[in-house]
Amino acid sequence: MGMANPWQHSRSGSIADDIDFEIKGQELQFVEIELDPGESAVAEAGAMVWKDAAVGMTTVFGDGSGDQGGGFMGKLLGAGKRLVTGESLFTTVFTHNGGGKARVAFASPTPGAILPIKLDSVGGTLICQKDAFLAAARGVSIGVEFQRRIMTGLFGGEGFIMQRLDGDGWVFVQMGGTVVERTLAPGEQLHVDTGCLAAYTPSVDFDLVGAGGVKSMLFGGEGAFFARLTGPGKVWIQSLPFSRLAGRMMQAAMGRGQSRGEGSILGELGDFIGNNR
């Protein structure tokens, strides 16, 4: 049984539903949310692990935040923003329809950490990777953030279109591997691989910079560009973005090294020797 994560929360006043929660586990975490009657949590489709019977499920257009306005067209616009970031048009709203307390649990689909962030503690907005959002208190708005610079759009890969989470309530974002939080002073710069940049606050200036000369791009194994982040503000870095993990798995699946052990020192040279005996 995994040791409980120290992230626990007791309620205080806010516009969004102020849910109680506890994050459990280490490398494969899930967040357990406790709802009072009438309170709701919003999550990506397929994120639920279990729920008490008193918690009802409703599929809605967009994020269910209730502040989109404009009736059906407003909801459609909100859903369209999610579609742009590669998510489904729909989210699932979990509402406690009974009495007393009820719980619902959500899990990240990849190894890593679930990070709880109270949006009003970071100025009301968080910008994160396209697939970072896992769940939130009802009232949090899930939008899209377009990077301003043309260079970012042309070469940024993961960094071009990001999710924008607005509100004052709790959001739960999923990050791969180990997560590090950095607070940048005004003018302080940090260079991060675009995939490893998990989230940042809007006060941080984002730009892309070339990683180096032609040799380093061709033979160094790194990307051609990295994110240059300039303070002030907070930055969250993930050590194992899913895109990197998936890329390595694809390389292994398509490689020729089926006959040798995974940890072979000789590698491709071993294959060459073995095939020419």
Short mmCIF file of C-alpha atoms in Angstrom, two decimals:
data_model
loop_
_atom_site.label_atom_id
_atom_site.label_comp_id
_atom_site.label_asym_id
_atom_site.label_seq_id
_atom_site.Cartn_x
_atom_site.Cartn_y
_atom_site.Cartn_z
CA MET A 1 0.00 0.00 0.00
CA GLY A 2 1.50 3.33 -1.04
CA MET A 3 2.28 5.93 1.58
CA ALA A 4 -0.11 8.88 1.53
CA ASN A 5 1.12 12.02 -0.17
CA PRO A 6 1.36 15.03 2.20
CA TRP A 7 -0.97 17.06 -0.03
CA GLN A 8 -4.16 17.50 1.98
CA HIS A 9 -6.50 20.46 2.00
CA SER A 10 -9.12 21.99 4.29
CA ARG A 11 -11.63 24.41 2.85
CA SER A 12 -11.71 28.22 2.72
CA GLY A 13 -13.96 30.67 0.87
CA SER A 14 -13.74 31.04 -2.93
CA ILE A 15 -15.89 31.51 -6.03
CA ALA A 16 -15.21 28.01 -7.37
CA ASP A 17 -16.40 24.98 -5.43
CA ASP A 18 -13.83 24.70 -2.64
CA ILE A 19 -13.33 20.96 -2.60
CA ASP A 20 -11.36 18.92 -0.09
CA PHE A 21 -8.81 16.47 -1.45
CA GLU A 22 -5.94 14.14 -0.73
CA ILE A 23 -3.28 12.90 -3.16
CA LYS A 24 -2.17 9.32 -2.59
CA GLY A 25 0.66 7.20 -3.93
CA GLN A 26 4.16 7.93 -5.11
CA GLU A 27 5.07 7.24 -8.76
CA LEU A 28 1.51 6.25 -9.79
CA GLN A 29 -0.64 8.77 -8.00
CA PHE A 30 -4.35 9.43 -7.77
CA VAL A 31 -6.27 12.32 -6.24
CA GLU A 32 -9.22 11.60 -3.96
CA ILE A 33 -11.71 14.48 -3.81
CA GLU A 34 -14.27 14.84 -1.03
CA LEU A 35 -17.47 16.68 -1.98
CA ASP A 36 -20.19 18.26 0.12
CA PRO A 37 -23.79 18.05 -1.16
CA GLY A 38 -24.10 20.09 -4.37
CA GLU A 39 -20.36 20.42 -4.93
CA SER A 40 -18.81 19.29 -8.21
CA ALA A 41 -15.47 18.37 -9.73
CA VAL A 42 -14.68 18.42 -13.44
CA ALA A 43 -12.33 15.90 -15.07
CA GLU A 44 -11.10 14.59 -18.39
CA ALA A 45 -13.01 11.63 -19.81
CA GLY A 46 -11.54 8.36 -18.59
CA ALA A 47 -9.74 9.85 -15.58
CA MET A 48 -12.10 8.45 -12.93
CA VAL A 49 -10.94 5.51 -10.82
CA TRP A 50 -13.91 5.14 -8.46
CA LYS A 51 -16.75 7.15 -6.91
CA ASP A 52 -19.35 6.85 -4.19
CA ALA A 53 -22.82 6.02 -5.49
CA ALA A 54 -24.16 9.45 -4.45
CA VAL A 55 -21.85 11.16 -6.94
CA GLY A 56 -23.59 11.58 -10.30
CA MET A 57 -21.86 11.92 -13.68
CA THR A 58 -22.81 14.34 -16.45
CA THR A 59 -21.04 14.87 -19.76
CA VAL A 60 -20.96 18.53 -20.81
CA PHE A 61 -19.65 20.65 -23.67
CA GLY A 62 -16.48 22.49 -22.73
CA ASP A 63 -15.35 22.73 -19.11
CA GLY A 64 -18.65 23.20 -17.27
CA SER A 65 -17.37 26.36 -15.60
CA GLY A 66 -20.66 28.19 -16.10
CA ASP A 67 -18.99 31.47 -17.12
CA GLN A 68 -18.82 30.93 -20.86
CA GLY A 69 -22.02 32.88 -21.56
CA GLY A 70 -23.86 33.11 -24.85
CA GLY A 71 -25.97 29.99 -24.34
CA PHE A 72 -25.20 27.12 -26.68
CA MET A 73 -22.74 29.14 -28.78
CA GLY A 74 -20.78 30.09 -25.68
CA LYS A 75 -20.54 26.46 -24.63
CA LEU A 76 -19.53 25.48 -28.14
CA LEU A 77 -16.75 28.08 -28.08
CA GLY A 78 -15.48 26.70 -24.80
CA ALA A 79 -15.53 23.18 -26.22
CA GLY A 80 -13.71 24.39 -29.33
CA LYS A 81 -10.88 25.75 -27.18
CA ARG A 82 -10.43 22.31 -25.69
CA LEU A 83 -10.44 20.75 -29.15
CA VAL A 84 -7.62 23.08 -30.24
CA THR A 85 -5.43 21.81 -27.38
CA GLY A 86 -6.00 18.21 -28.50
CA GLU A 87 -8.57 17.33 -25.84
CA SER A 88 -12.10 16.03 -26.26
CA LEU A 89 -15.02 18.41 -26.88
CA PHE A 90 -16.50 17.13 -23.63
CA THR A 91 -15.59 16.98 -19.96
CA THR A 92 -17.29 14.99 -17.23
CA VAL A 93 -18.82 16.76 -14.22
CA PHE A 94 -19.08 14.76 -10.98
CA THR A 95 -21.70 16.20 -8.60
CA HIS A 96 -22.58 15.06 -5.09
CA ASN A 97 -26.36 14.57 -5.22
CA GLY A 98 -26.85 13.09 -1.75
CA GLY A 99 -26.26 14.03 1.87
CA GLY A 100 -23.13 14.01 4.02
CA LYS A 101 -19.75 13.52 2.38
CA ALA A 102 -19.00 11.65 -0.85
CA ARG A 103 -15.75 10.93 -2.67
CA VAL A 104 -14.50 10.51 -6.21
CA ALA A 105 -10.97 9.60 -7.30
CA PHE A 106 -9.03 10.43 -10.47
CA ALA A 107 -5.71 9.03 -11.70
CA SER A 108 -3.07 10.17 -14.16
CA PRO A 109 -2.64 7.85 -17.19
CA THR A 110 1.17 8.03 -17.04
CA PRO A 111 3.81 7.63 -14.29
CA GLY A 112 4.58 10.88 -12.55
CA ALA A 113 3.04 13.34 -10.16
CA ILE A 114 -0.34 15.01 -9.71
CA LEU A 115 0.26 18.60 -8.68
CA PRO A 116 -2.52 20.51 -6.87
CA ILE A 117 -2.46 24.25 -7.51
CA LYS A 118 -4.85 26.83 -6.00
CA LEU A 119 -5.22 29.29 -8.85
CA ASP A 120 -5.74 32.34 -6.65
CA SER A 121 -2.32 31.62 -5.10
CA VAL A 122 -0.62 32.08 -8.51
CA GLY A 123 -2.56 35.14 -9.66
CA GLY A 124 -5.60 33.33 -11.08
CA THR A 125 -4.01 31.80 -14.19
CA LEU A 126 -1.76 28.84 -14.98
CA ILE A 127 -0.34 28.01 -18.43
CA CYS A 128 0.54 24.34 -18.89
CA GLN A 129 1.25 21.63 -21.43
CA LYS A 130 -1.63 20.57 -23.69
CA ASP A 131 -2.23 17.27 -21.90
CA ALA A 132 -1.54 18.46 -18.33
CA PHE A 133 -5.10 19.03 -17.08
CA LEU A 134 -6.52 16.11 -15.07
CA ALA A 135 -9.32 17.55 -12.90
CA ALA A 136 -10.49 20.71 -11.16
CA ALA A 137 -13.14 22.18 -8.93
CA ARG A 138 -16.22 23.30 -10.82
CA GLY A 139 -15.79 26.97 -11.72
CA VAL A 140 -12.30 26.68 -13.19
CA SER A 141 -12.16 27.67 -16.88
CA ILE A 142 -10.08 25.58 -19.32
CA GLY A 143 -8.93 27.61 -22.30
CA VAL A 144 -6.13 27.82 -24.82
CA GLU A 145 -2.93 29.87 -24.81
CA PHE A 146 -1.30 30.80 -28.13
CA GLN A 147 2.33 31.79 -27.88
CA ARG A 148 2.92 35.26 -29.29
CA ARG A 149 6.12 34.88 -31.25
CA ILE A 150 6.16 33.50 -34.81
CA MET A 151 9.32 31.57 -34.06
CA THR A 152 7.50 29.71 -31.32
CA GLY A 153 4.74 28.75 -33.72
CA LEU A 154 7.14 27.46 -36.34
CA PHE A 155 9.54 25.52 -34.17
CA GLY A 156 8.06 25.12 -30.72
CA GLY A 157 6.48 21.68 -31.04
CA GLU A 158 4.78 21.13 -27.68
CA GLY A 159 5.17 24.79 -26.81
CA PHE A 160 3.06 26.39 -29.55
CA ILE A 161 -0.43 25.71 -28.17
CA MET A 162 -0.79 25.30 -24.42
CA GLN A 163 -3.66 25.03 -21.96
CA ARG A 164 -4.75 28.07 -19.97
CA LEU A 165 -6.47 27.44 -16.63
CA ASP A 166 -8.29 30.43 -15.11
CA GLY A 167 -10.18 30.89 -11.84
CA ASP A 168 -9.60 30.89 -8.11
CA GLY A 169 -10.16 27.22 -7.28
CA TRP A 170 -8.10 24.04 -7.15
CA VAL A 171 -6.74 22.44 -10.32
CA PHE A 172 -4.94 19.12 -10.56
CA VAL A 173 -2.35 18.87 -13.33
CA GLN A 174 -0.51 15.70 -14.29
CA MET A 175 3.23 15.88 -14.86
CA GLY A 176 5.65 13.16 -15.98
CA GLY A 177 8.44 11.84 -13.79
CA THR A 178 9.71 14.09 -11.01
CA VAL A 179 8.44 17.67 -10.75
CA VAL A 180 10.57 20.65 -9.73
CA GLU A 181 9.15 24.10 -8.94
CA ARG A 182 11.37 27.11 -9.64
CA THR A 183 10.67 30.71 -8.64
CA LEU A 184 12.40 33.12 -11.02
CA ALA A 185 13.43 36.61 -9.91
CA PRO A 186 12.84 39.55 -12.26
CA GLY A 187 15.17 39.16 -15.24
CA GLU A 188 16.38 35.71 -14.16
CA GLN A 189 16.49 33.27 -17.08
CA LEU A 190 16.10 29.51 -17.26
CA HIS A 191 16.55 27.26 -20.31
CA VAL A 192 14.24 24.21 -20.41
CA ASP A 193 13.59 21.49 -22.98
CA THR A 194 10.21 22.35 -24.54
CA GLY A 195 8.70 19.02 -23.51
CA CYS A 196 10.00 19.28 -19.95
CA LEU A 197 8.35 22.66 -19.43
CA ALA A 198 5.22 21.53 -17.58
CA ALA A 199 3.66 24.82 -16.48
CA TYR A 200 4.35 28.47 -15.69
CA THR A 201 2.59 31.60 -14.52
CA PRO A 202 1.72 34.33 -17.08
CA SER A 203 4.22 36.80 -15.63
CA VAL A 204 7.02 34.59 -16.98
CA ASP A 205 8.16 35.57 -20.49
CA PHE A 206 8.36 32.59 -22.87
CA ASP A 207 10.55 32.45 -25.98
CA LEU A 208 12.47 29.87 -27.99
CA VAL A 209 16.23 29.91 -28.52
CA GLY A 210 18.39 27.77 -30.82
CA ALA A 211 20.10 24.97 -28.91
CA GLY A 212 23.49 25.45 -30.55
CA GLY A 213 25.51 24.76 -33.67
CA VAL A 214 24.76 22.32 -36.45
CA LYS A 215 26.84 19.57 -34.83
CA SER A 216 24.94 19.68 -31.57
CA MET A 217 21.61 19.52 -33.37
CA LEU A 218 22.63 16.65 -35.65
CA PHE A 219 24.69 14.55 -33.26
CA GLY A 220 23.93 15.72 -29.75
CA GLY A 221 20.56 14.00 -29.46
CA GLU A 222 18.82 17.16 -28.25
CA GLY A 223 16.15 19.23 -29.95
CA ALA A 224 17.00 22.17 -32.17
CA PHE A 225 15.33 24.66 -29.80
CA PHE A 226 14.67 25.06 -26.11
CA ALA A 227 12.39 27.31 -24.09
CA ARG A 228 13.93 30.46 -22.63
CA LEU A 229 11.95 31.56 -19.57
CA THR A 230 12.50 34.99 -18.03
CA GLY A 231 11.20 35.95 -14.58
CA PRO A 232 9.49 37.04 -12.51
CA GLY A 233 7.19 34.12 -11.84
CA LYS A 234 6.95 30.41 -11.13
CA VAL A 235 7.94 27.54 -13.43
CA TRP A 236 7.22 23.83 -13.04
CA ILE A 237 9.57 21.37 -14.78
CA GLN A 238 8.82 17.69 -15.44
CA SER A 239 11.68 15.21 -15.82
CA LEU A 240 9.86 12.73 -18.08
CA PRO A 241 7.29 14.25 -20.49
CA PHE A 242 5.05 11.63 -22.06
CA SER A 243 6.20 12.65 -25.56
CA ARG A 244 9.78 11.71 -24.64
CA LEU A 245 8.72 8.41 -23.08
CA ALA A 246 6.57 7.54 -26.10
CA GLY A 247 9.42 8.43 -28.47
CA ARG A 248 11.86 6.11 -26.69
CA MET A 249 9.29 3.30 -26.65
CA MET A 250 8.72 3.77 -30.38
CA GLN A 251 12.46 3.63 -31.04
CA ALA A 252 12.75 0.42 -29.05
CA ALA A 253 9.78 -1.16 -30.82
CA MET A 254 11.15 -0.33 -34.27
CA GLY A 255 14.78 -1.15 -33.50
CA ARG A 256 16.70 -4.19 -34.68
CA GLY A 257 17.99 -5.22 -31.27
CA GLN A 258 15.50 -8.05 -30.67
CA SER A 259 18.21 -10.72 -30.33
CA ARG A 260 20.33 -9.05 -27.65
CA GLY A 261 19.72 -8.26 -24.03
CA GLU A 262 18.29 -4.83 -23.25
CA GLY A 263 21.38 -3.76 -21.33
CA SER A 264 23.94 -4.94 -23.86
CA ILE A 265 27.12 -2.85 -23.76
CA LEU A 266 27.88 -3.53 -27.41
CA GLY A 267 24.55 -2.24 -28.71
CA GLU A 268 24.42 -1.92 -32.50
CA LEU A 269 28.06 -3.06 -32.69
CA GLY A 270 27.00 -6.31 -31.04
CA ASP A 271 24.35 -6.80 -33.71
CA PHE A 272 26.95 -6.24 -36.43
CA ILE A 273 29.38 -8.76 -34.94
CA GLY A 274 26.63 -11.31 -34.33
CA ASN A 275 25.39 -11.12 -37.91
CA ASN A 276 28.85 -11.55 -39.39
CA ARG A 277 30.13 -14.57 -37.48
#
